[in-house]
Structures are given as C-alpha cells and as structure tokens.
mmCIF file of C-alpha atoms in Angstrom:
data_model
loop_
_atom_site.group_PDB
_atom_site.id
_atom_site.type_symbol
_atom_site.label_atom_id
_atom_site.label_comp_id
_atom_site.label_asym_id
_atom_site.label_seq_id
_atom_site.Cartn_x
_atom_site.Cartn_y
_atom_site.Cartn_z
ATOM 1 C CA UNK V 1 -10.029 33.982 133.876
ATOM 2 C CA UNK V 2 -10.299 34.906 130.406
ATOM 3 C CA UNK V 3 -14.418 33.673 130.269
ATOM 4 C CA UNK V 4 -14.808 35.640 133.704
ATOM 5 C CA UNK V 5 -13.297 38.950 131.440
ATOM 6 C CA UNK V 6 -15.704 37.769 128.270
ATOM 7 C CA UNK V 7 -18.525 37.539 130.515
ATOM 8 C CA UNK V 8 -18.170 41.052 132.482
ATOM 9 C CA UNK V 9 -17.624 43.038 129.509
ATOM 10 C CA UNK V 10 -20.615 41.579 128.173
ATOM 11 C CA UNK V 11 -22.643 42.317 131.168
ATOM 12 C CA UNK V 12 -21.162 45.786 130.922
ATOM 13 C CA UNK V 13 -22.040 46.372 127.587
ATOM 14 C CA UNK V 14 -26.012 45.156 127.599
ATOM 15 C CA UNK V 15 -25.864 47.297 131.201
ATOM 16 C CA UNK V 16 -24.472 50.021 129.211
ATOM 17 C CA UNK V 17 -27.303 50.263 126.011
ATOM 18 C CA UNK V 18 -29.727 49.748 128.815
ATOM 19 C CA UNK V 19 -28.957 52.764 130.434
ATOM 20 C CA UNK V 20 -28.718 54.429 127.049
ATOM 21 C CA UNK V 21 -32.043 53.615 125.634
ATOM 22 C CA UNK V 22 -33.659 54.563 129.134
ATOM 23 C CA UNK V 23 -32.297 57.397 129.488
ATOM 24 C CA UNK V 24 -32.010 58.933 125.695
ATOM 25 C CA UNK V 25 -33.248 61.675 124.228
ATOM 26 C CA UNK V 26 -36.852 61.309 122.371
ATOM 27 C CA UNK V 27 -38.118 63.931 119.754
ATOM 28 C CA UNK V 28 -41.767 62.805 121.120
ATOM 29 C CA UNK V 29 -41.630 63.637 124.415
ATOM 30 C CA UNK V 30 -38.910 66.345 125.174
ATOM 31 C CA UNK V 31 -37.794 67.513 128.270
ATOM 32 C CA UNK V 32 -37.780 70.875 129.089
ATOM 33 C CA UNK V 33 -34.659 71.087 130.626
ATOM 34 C CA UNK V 34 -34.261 74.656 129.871
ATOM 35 C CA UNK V 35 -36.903 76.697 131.555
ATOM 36 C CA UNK V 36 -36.189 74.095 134.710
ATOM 37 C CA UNK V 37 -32.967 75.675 135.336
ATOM 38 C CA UNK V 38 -33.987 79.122 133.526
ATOM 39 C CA UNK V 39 -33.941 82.159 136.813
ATOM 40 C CA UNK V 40 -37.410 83.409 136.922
ATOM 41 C CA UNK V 41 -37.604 86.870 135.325
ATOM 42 C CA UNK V 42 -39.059 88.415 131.747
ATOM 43 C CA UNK V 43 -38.122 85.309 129.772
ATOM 44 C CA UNK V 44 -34.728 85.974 128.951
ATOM 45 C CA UNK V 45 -33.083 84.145 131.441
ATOM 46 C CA UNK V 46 -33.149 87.042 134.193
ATOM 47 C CA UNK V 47 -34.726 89.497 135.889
ATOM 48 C CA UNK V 48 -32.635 92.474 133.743
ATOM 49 C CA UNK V 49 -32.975 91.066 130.284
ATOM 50 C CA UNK V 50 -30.292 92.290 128.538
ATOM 51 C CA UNK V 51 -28.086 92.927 131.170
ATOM 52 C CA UNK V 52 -29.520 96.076 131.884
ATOM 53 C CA UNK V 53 -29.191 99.639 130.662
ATOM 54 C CA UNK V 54 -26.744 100.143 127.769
ATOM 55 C CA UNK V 55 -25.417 96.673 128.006
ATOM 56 C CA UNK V 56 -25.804 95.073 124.289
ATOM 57 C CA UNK V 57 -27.788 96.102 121.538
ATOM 58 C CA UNK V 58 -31.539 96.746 121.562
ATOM 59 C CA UNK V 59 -34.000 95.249 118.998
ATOM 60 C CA UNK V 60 -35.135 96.915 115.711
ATOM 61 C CA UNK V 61 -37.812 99.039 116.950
ATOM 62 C CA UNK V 62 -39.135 99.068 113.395
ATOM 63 C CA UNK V 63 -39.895 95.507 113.457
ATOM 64 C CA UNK V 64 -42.826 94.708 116.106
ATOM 65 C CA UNK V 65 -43.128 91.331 114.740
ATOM 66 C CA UNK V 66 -39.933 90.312 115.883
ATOM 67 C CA UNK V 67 -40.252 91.673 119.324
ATOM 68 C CA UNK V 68 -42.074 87.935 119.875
ATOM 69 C CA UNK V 69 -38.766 86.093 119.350
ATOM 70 C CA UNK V 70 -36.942 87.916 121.689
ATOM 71 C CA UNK V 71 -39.013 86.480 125.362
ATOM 72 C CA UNK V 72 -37.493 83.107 123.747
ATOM 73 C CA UNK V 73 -33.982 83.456 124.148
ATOM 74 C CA UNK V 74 -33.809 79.353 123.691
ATOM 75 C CA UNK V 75 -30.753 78.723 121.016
ATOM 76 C CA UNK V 76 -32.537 77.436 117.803
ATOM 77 C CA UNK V 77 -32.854 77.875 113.860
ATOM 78 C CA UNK V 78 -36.321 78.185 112.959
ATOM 79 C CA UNK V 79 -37.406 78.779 109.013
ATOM 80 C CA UNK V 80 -35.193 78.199 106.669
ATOM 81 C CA UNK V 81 -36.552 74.217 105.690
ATOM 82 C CA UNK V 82 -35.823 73.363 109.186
ATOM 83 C CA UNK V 83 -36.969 73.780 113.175
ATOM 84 C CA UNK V 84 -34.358 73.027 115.726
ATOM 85 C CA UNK V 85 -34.696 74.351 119.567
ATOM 86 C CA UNK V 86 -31.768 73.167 122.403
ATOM 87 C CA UNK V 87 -34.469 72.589 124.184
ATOM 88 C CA UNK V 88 -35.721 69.440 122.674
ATOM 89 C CA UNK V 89 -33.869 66.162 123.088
ATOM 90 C CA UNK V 90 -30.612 65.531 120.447
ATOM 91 C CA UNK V 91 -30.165 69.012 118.680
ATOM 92 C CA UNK V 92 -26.616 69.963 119.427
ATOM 93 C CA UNK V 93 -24.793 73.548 118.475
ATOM 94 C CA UNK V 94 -21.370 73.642 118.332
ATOM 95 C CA UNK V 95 -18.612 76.103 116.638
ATOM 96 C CA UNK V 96 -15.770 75.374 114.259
ATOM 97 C CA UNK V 97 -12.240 77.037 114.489
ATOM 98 C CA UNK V 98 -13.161 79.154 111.701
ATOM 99 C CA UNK V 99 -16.634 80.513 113.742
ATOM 100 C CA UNK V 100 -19.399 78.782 111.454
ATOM 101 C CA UNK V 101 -21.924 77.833 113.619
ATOM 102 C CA UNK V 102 -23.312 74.425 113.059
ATOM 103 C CA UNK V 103 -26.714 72.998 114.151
ATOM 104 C CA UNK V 104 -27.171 69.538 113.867
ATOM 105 C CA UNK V 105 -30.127 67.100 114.787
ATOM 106 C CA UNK V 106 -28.670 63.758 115.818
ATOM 107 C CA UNK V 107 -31.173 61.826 115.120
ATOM 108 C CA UNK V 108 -29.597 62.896 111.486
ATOM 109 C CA UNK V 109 -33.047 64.578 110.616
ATOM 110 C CA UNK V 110 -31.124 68.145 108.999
ATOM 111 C CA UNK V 111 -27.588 70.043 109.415
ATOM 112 C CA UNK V 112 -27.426 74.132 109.376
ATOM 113 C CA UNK V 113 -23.882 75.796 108.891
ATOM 114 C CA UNK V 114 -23.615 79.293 109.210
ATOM 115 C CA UNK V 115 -21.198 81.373 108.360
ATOM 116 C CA UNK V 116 -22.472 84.951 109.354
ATOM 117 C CA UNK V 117 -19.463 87.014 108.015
ATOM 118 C CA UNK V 118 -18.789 90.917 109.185
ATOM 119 C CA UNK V 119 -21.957 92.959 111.055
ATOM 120 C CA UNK V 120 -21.990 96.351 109.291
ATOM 121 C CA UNK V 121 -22.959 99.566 111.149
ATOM 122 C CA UNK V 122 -26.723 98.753 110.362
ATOM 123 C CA UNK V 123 -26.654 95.168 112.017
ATOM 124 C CA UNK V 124 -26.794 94.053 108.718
ATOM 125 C CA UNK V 125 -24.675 90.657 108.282
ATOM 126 C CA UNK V 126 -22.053 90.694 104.693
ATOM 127 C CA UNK V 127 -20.627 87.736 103.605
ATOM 128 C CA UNK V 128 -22.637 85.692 105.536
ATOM 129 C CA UNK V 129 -23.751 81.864 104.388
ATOM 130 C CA UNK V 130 -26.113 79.600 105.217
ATOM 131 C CA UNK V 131 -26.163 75.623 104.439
ATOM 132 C CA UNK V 132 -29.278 73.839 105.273
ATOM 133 C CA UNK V 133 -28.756 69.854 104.552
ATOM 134 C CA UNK V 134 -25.335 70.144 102.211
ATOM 135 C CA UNK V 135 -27.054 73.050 99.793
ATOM 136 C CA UNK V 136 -25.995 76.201 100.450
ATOM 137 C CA UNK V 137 -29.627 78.880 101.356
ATOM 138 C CA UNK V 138 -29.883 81.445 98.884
ATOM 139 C CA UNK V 139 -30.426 84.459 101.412
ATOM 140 C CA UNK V 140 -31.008 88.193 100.752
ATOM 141 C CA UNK V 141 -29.975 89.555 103.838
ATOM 142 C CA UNK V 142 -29.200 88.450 107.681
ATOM 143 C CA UNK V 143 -29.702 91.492 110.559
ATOM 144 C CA UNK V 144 -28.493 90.805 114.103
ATOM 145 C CA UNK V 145 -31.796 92.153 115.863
ATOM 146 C CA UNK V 146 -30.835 92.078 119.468
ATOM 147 C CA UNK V 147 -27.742 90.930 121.314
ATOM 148 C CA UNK V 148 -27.696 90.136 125.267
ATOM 149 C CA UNK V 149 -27.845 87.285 127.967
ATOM 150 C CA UNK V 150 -25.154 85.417 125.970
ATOM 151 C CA UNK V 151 -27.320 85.459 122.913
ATOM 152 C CA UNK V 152 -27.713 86.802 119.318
ATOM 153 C CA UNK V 153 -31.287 87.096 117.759
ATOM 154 C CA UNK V 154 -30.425 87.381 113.702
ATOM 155 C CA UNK V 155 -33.646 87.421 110.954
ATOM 156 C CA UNK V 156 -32.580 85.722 108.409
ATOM 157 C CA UNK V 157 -34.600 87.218 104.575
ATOM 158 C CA UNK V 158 -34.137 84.415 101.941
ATOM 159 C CA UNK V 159 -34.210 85.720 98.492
ATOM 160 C CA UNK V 160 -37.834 83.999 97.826
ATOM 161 C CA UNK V 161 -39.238 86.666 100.982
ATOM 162 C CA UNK V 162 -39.092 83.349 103.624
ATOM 163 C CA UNK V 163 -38.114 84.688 106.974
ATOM 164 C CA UNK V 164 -36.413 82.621 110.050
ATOM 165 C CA UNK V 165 -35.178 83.628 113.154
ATOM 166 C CA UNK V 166 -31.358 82.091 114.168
ATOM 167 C CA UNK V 167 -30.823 82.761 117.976
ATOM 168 C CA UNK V 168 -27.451 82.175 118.533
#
C-alpha cells in the first residue's frame, strides 16, 4: 500500500511539472491575452474610453507626446531601467496594505515599488517614491496624466530628464 502511495505521488508530481513547463509563460513568445478579451472600441478597452463625458480626468492637453500612451491602456512600467507590460507572460502587479504598487518580473529579471504619495490640485504626485531593483529612482516629478477604464496613466520625470510612463 505504502509503494502504491510512493508511486502515485510520483506520477503526480512528473504529471504536474509537465503540465507546468507546457503550459508556462515564455518572455519569447508572449501571448496576447489582453487584446483577445479586450471589447473592440478606441483602444481603451471600450467603445466610450473614459467612461464617457465628465467621468475621470482628461489628459494634459499640453503634452501631445503623451497622447500616444493613452490608446495603450495595458498596465506596465516603461522607462525608468526597466520595460514590463501585463501583457507578456510572468510580469505580475500587485498592491501592499500600505498602497505601494509593486511590479515584479518572475522570471526575477527587475522589481518596481511605487509609492506615489498625495495628487496635488495640478496632478502633480508629492511624496511619491520609486524603487527600481532595491535602489530607490531619483525622480523630479510624477503627474497623473489621465485617469479612466480602471486605469491611471502617470509620467514619471527622473531628475537626469529620463521620462517613463507607469499605467496603473
């Protein structure tokens, strides 16, 4: 009895890492599970965008350039030393009790914590910090350019002039 339990719980555990390395996620060749399940629309997951008129905040119009970022409303950190999209296979996002937001790649290839403080009347973000790999991101300034759809577009200004864009 006791070989017939050895033997099943090893046939359970090669089935298991079987189905694991079949069916796990690959930085090579992502799947785009995202825009699969994403309602046809203007590219922020709906026909209405923001949610229609008045609902959330509208971008900077003093910014064109940034006006790109917003038909991706995919959560990622890009800039900033690193690239990380929800899209591709193994980044996760997840929130601590104390609301940093945390971006990892599993595949242990970088770590972002942000900590994006108090918005001021300006969208402007005080108090905010950002940790890319364990060392904390010297940055000038963080504006939330657009809120809607679940989603917060912030441009992130480090104090060297590099930009990123944080959609959140």
């Amino acid at each position: 009895m006791r070989l017939m339990i050895i033997r099943v719980f090893i046939i359970s555990a090669v089935a298991a890492a079987c189905f694991c390395y079949m069916t796990g996620c690959s930085h090579d060749d992502p799947i785009d599970r995202v825009s699969a399940m994403r309602p046809s629309g203007d590219g922020n997951g709906g026909s209405s965008g923001n949610g229609g008129p008045g609902a959330g905040h509208k971008p900077d119009t003093t910014d064109d350039a940034f006006r790109k970022e917003l038909d991706d409303d995919v959560f990622r950190v890009i800039g900033l030393g690193a690239d990380m999209r929800y899209d591709r296979g193994g980044i996760l996002f997840s929130v601590t009790k104390d609301g940093h937001r945390i971006v990892r790649d599993l595949d242990g290839a970088g770590e972002i914590t942000v900590g994006l403080g108090q918005e001021s009347s300006d969208s402007i973000m005080s108090g905010a910090t950002v940790v890319v790999n364990g060392e904390e991101f010297q940055v000038s300034e963080i504006k939330m350019m657009h809120r809607g759809n679940g989603r917060t577009w912030y441009r992130v200004t480090a104090n060297d002039g590099e930009s990123g864009v944080m959609v959140l």
